[in-house]
Amino acid sequence: MALLQLSEPGQSEAPHQHRLAVGIDLGTTNSLVATVRNGMAVCLNDLDGKAMLPSVVRYQADGSVVVGREAALALTRDPRNTIASVKRFMGRGLKDVTHIESTPYDFVDAPGMVKLRTVQGPKSPVEVSAEILKVLKVRGEASLGGELTGAVITVPAYFDDAQRQATKDAASLAGLNVLRLLNEPTAAAIAYGLDNAAEGVYAVYDLGGGTFDISILRLTKGVFEVLATNGDAALGGDDFDHRLFCWSLDRAQIEPPSAVDVRRLLGKAREAKELLSHTEEALLSCQLDSGEAVSLTVSRQVFADITANLVRKTLAPMRKALRDAGLKPDEVKGVVMVGGATRMPHVQRAVAEFFGQEPLTNLDPDKVVALGAAKQANALAGNRSADEDWLLLDVIPLSLGLETMGGLAEKVIPRNATIPVARAQEFTTYKDGQTAMAFHVVQGERELVSDCRSLARFELRGIPPMVAGAARIRVTFQVDADGLLSVSAREMSSGVEASVTVKPSYGLSDDEIATMLRSGIDHAGDDMSARSLREQQVEANRLVEATRQALADDPELLQAEERAGVEALVRTLEALAAGDDLAAIKRGVTALNKGTETFASRRMDKSIRSALTGQNIDQLEV
Amino acid sequence: MSIDLQKDYFALFGLPRAFRIDREALERSYLGLQQQVHPDRHAHLPEADKRRALQWATRVNEAFQALRRPLTRARYLLELAEVDAALETNTAMSPEFLMEQMEWREAVGEASEAGDMDELDALHRRLRAQAAGIEETLAAQLDDAHDHAAAAETVRRLMFLDKLDQEIEDALAALES
């Protein structure tokens, strides 16, 4: 298999083989998978030649799962077991879900995140999303002809930590190696900017099926620097359908219909909305199970009027993002439109008016996110060619903080901080002899903790007893390049060290994820241990390959005996990976990871030195 | 073998240790460093490389944030000079300065209660102009006179203004939603 053709140790010019990587746009309404082929980003089509996979999952009574267009056909027939727009429920509790009354689902309120009761039992939005991702993974592998090295999955820029973590878990559940979570507007900017060699400040207005993002980016010499982002994680095209649906109920004087009729009428509302992007008038007609019929003509003007406040809801985030970026609307050089909902003429008009210029629509708003994600996946997998020397600097959308006295939230990392970022804050004990301290991690801009999203609660125990105020407890927030937070706390003043690290979660424990993984595999008739072994082998081979690449790139950084040591570990792991002793492969991976620590540290020093040298040369030339 | 750039942000960016800063050089150097250390550049490498990339990119961001704003840059210079500026505890300011602060606060309060965004914008501009003047003083104290005690006093004044700036920003943001 081409994937595993490795260069021999000692061979300095390692042929950089092409690693198979994809970008996935996991959308509210539709999902896509794309890759870079011969230097061009392309969407991968299904067997019918269609790129878009409707984000609809149907759980059937016989235990099978159907995804996409076939599932969408059952939306009105089997509304409870056919799940659409599941992205709206990712990392969300029951109270956070908007228009819950017009969804046909049987919700189970679980701590942190809702579940949906189906004929196959309660399903978490993470599991439902994983079904969509599995289909795209299979499509990617079939199309590229091999196992994927990894995938970049896009998320709305305004997704909070719980929603991001849920997305990453869904990808793991689908068996994908997540190279990066990438913000959707940033993905669009990559696709757009790299194709147009753009420079200057750009705004990306991304109105999808269920989410709205606005990002302000500065593009300079291949660096995409996000200056500010804002949005509404519960506003999208679905809300326009819903408004039209309510209007039609009101006009036709019908009582709130059954779940089946809701689906039917919502579907008709969506069709009418889409038609109105091309025509002045659309007919909304629907025969309901109740015996009642709806037959209404909607004009563009009426539709614009009844949805004007939805469009207006996107203006405040735009103003806030600009203010955070320290810019005025006329300082924006171009506005990129992303998401199917930006096809609505009155949305385009509002954006044009706000920025005083016509927005750019030359890339397909449905595909641009997946295409950008594919470019990023290609670069992250190590397939970057010399002329692709670009870099992405993204931000966190919402401030992260801790609860303090009186239920107030104290910000630790402000919104729009460039990631990766870390901040530490010190606290002390307030009682004599206090040995434990509780922390509550929250995300949001509001002052009251109750108005922010609760991400995690944890306790630091084992603080040595001291007088009040003597302990020094340092709490460190680290946000990685995926925008995911981990928090650690440590007592600093004593020799005794108490420390704890938490990954905020939304109620799914590692055990639960393991259970999901197992049950998913039982279905496939596969064997759990075989799968674990396979995954460990892939991981081991990835590490072997990455280490050889590093040895080939920077041979001068190791003494002969050091190099021999690393090479021995590489050969050992390679031999182990060809066998089937799971525990031994794991040990080999750990050993090689540990054995390359020093090498990694020298490689980083070399990189930094080269950056500094470059800088000095620049100065000399001035 | 490891470079000791941990201690000094200025050295990290290859810049002279001074309050007056070449912003373009700072930005160029920042982007150049991120090109090398950012986790996206190391995503295909072993865990050890990825962990180091995360640490370094975090460090570079922290350094850039500290040097890019005048207030944090001045505080950092005082820290390097090991001057205890007692920034959090010493709030003894001249009565004139405190009186002026009260007037500012009143003006901001009134404008935000009246929902007068134009007035808030005007106050914002005036405040920034005043801050620019204080920064000139700081530059002279830190770079020319090397009078750290005087600079610490000026930094404390700048902190008041920074807080006001934040209050105006918050008031404007609140009016927009």
Tab-separated table of C-alpha atoms in Angstrom, chain A residues 19 180 218 220-221 223 225 316 319-320 323 376 380-382 384 389-393 418-422 478-481 543 546-547 550 557 593 596-597 600-605 607-612 615 618-619, chain B residues 1-3 5 11-15 25 27-49 51-54 56-58 61-62 64-65 68 117 121 124 169 172-173 176-177:
chain	number	residue	atom	x	y	z
A	19	ARG	CA	-0.764	11.186	2.872
A	180	ARG	CA	-7.664	19.855	13.639
A	218	ARG	CA	-6.330	40.073	8.007
A	220	THR	CA	-0.839	39.250	4.795
A	221	LYS	CA	1.750	37.288	2.864
A	223	VAL	CA	-0.854	34.508	7.029
A	225	GLU	CA	-4.914	36.177	11.060
A	316	ALA	CA	-25.158	43.264	16.208
A	319	ARG	CA	-20.730	45.474	14.793
A	320	LYS	CA	-19.234	43.762	17.833
A	323	ARG	CA	-15.317	46.883	17.296
A	376	GLN	CA	-5.819	22.743	5.738
A	380	LEU	CA	-1.462	19.422	8.359
A	381	ALA	CA	-0.909	15.923	7.031
A	382	GLY	CA	2.484	17.106	5.792
A	384	ARG	CA	2.488	20.986	1.907
A	389	ASP	CA	3.730	28.414	2.865
A	390	TRP	CA	0.651	29.762	4.555
A	391	LEU	CA	-0.327	29.867	8.197
A	392	LEU	CA	-3.537	30.253	10.107
A	393	LEU	CA	-3.854	32.176	13.381
A	418	THR	CA	-5.155	34.157	19.550
A	419	ILE	CA	-4.789	30.415	20.135
A	420	PRO	CA	-2.971	28.476	21.430
A	421	VAL	CA	-3.095	30.514	24.611
A	422	ALA	CA	-2.508	29.911	28.307
A	478	GLN	CA	-4.637	26.192	28.315
A	479	VAL	CA	-6.520	26.450	25.020
A	480	ASP	CA	-4.986	24.367	22.225
A	481	ALA	CA	-5.029	24.954	18.474
A	543	LEU	CA	4.706	7.517	14.461
A	546	ALA	CA	6.775	10.803	11.296
A	547	THR	CA	10.004	9.988	13.128
A	550	ALA	CA	12.102	14.073	11.230
A	557	LEU	CA	20.785	17.501	15.290
A	593	ASN	CA	7.636	9.031	21.986
A	596	THR	CA	12.395	11.486	20.698
A	597	GLU	CA	11.837	14.144	23.387
A	600	ALA	CA	11.971	17.298	19.306
A	601	SER	CA	13.317	19.957	21.608
A	602	ARG	CA	16.377	20.547	19.401
A	603	ARG	CA	14.226	20.644	16.290
A	604	MET	CA	12.098	23.359	17.832
A	605	ASP	CA	15.173	25.355	18.827
A	607	SER	CA	13.110	26.381	13.934
A	608	ILE	CA	13.130	29.332	16.278
A	609	ARG	CA	16.726	30.177	15.464
A	610	SER	CA	15.943	30.147	11.778
A	611	ALA	CA	12.999	32.495	12.372
A	612	LEU	CA	15.217	34.889	14.302
A	615	GLN	CA	14.251	38.486	11.035
A	618	ASP	CA	15.193	41.481	7.005
A	619	GLN	CA	16.427	44.258	9.243
B	1	MET	CA	21.730	23.456	23.413
B	2	SER	CA	18.280	24.820	24.232
B	3	ILE	CA	17.982	28.537	23.559
B	5	LEU	CA	14.529	32.815	25.200
B	11	ALA	CA	15.101	38.847	22.800
B	12	LEU	CA	12.509	36.388	21.529
B	13	PHE	CA	11.469	38.875	18.850
B	14	GLY	CA	14.995	40.114	18.216
B	15	LEU	CA	14.130	43.615	19.415
B	25	ALA	CA	9.277	44.775	13.188
B	27	GLU	CA	4.602	42.024	13.963
B	28	ARG	CA	6.947	40.726	11.282
B	29	SER	CA	8.989	38.870	13.857
B	30	TYR	CA	5.846	37.509	15.545
B	31	LEU	CA	4.482	36.114	12.304
B	32	GLY	CA	7.884	34.724	11.384
B	33	LEU	CA	8.122	32.893	14.696
B	34	GLN	CA	4.593	31.525	14.467
B	35	GLN	CA	5.410	30.243	10.978
B	36	GLN	CA	8.015	28.053	12.676
B	37	VAL	CA	6.478	27.051	15.971
B	38	HIS	CA	2.706	26.923	15.370
B	39	PRO	CA	1.110	23.499	16.050
B	40	ASP	CA	-0.194	23.436	12.461
B	41	ARG	CA	3.430	23.173	11.334
B	42	HIS	CA	4.005	20.096	13.485
B	43	ALA	CA	0.684	18.284	13.187
B	44	HIS	CA	2.231	15.424	11.192
B	45	LEU	CA	5.103	14.901	13.637
B	46	PRO	CA	5.413	12.753	16.766
B	47	GLU	CA	3.658	13.658	20.024
B	48	ALA	CA	6.786	15.165	21.549
B	49	ASP	CA	7.037	17.676	18.678
B	51	ARG	CA	3.602	19.179	22.641
B	52	ARG	CA	6.599	21.459	22.163
B	53	ALA	CA	4.863	23.297	19.358
B	54	LEU	CA	1.875	23.928	21.618
B	56	TRP	CA	6.147	27.468	22.070
B	57	ALA	CA	3.230	28.889	20.126
B	58	THR	CA	1.513	29.662	23.427
B	61	ASN	CA	1.415	34.562	21.668
B	62	GLU	CA	1.911	35.544	25.296
B	64	PHE	CA	3.374	39.274	21.553
B	65	GLN	CA	0.382	40.250	23.672
B	68	ARG	CA	2.062	44.961	21.642
B	117	MET	CA	-23.145	56.316	21.420
B	121	ASP	CA	-17.235	57.575	20.930
B	124	HIS	CA	-13.252	57.301	23.761
B	169	GLU	CA	-15.892	49.629	25.318
B	172	LEU	CA	-20.675	50.653	23.688
B	173	ALA	CA	-20.950	46.863	23.323
B	176	GLU	CA	-25.161	47.493	20.421
B	177	SER	CA	-26.973	44.393	21.534
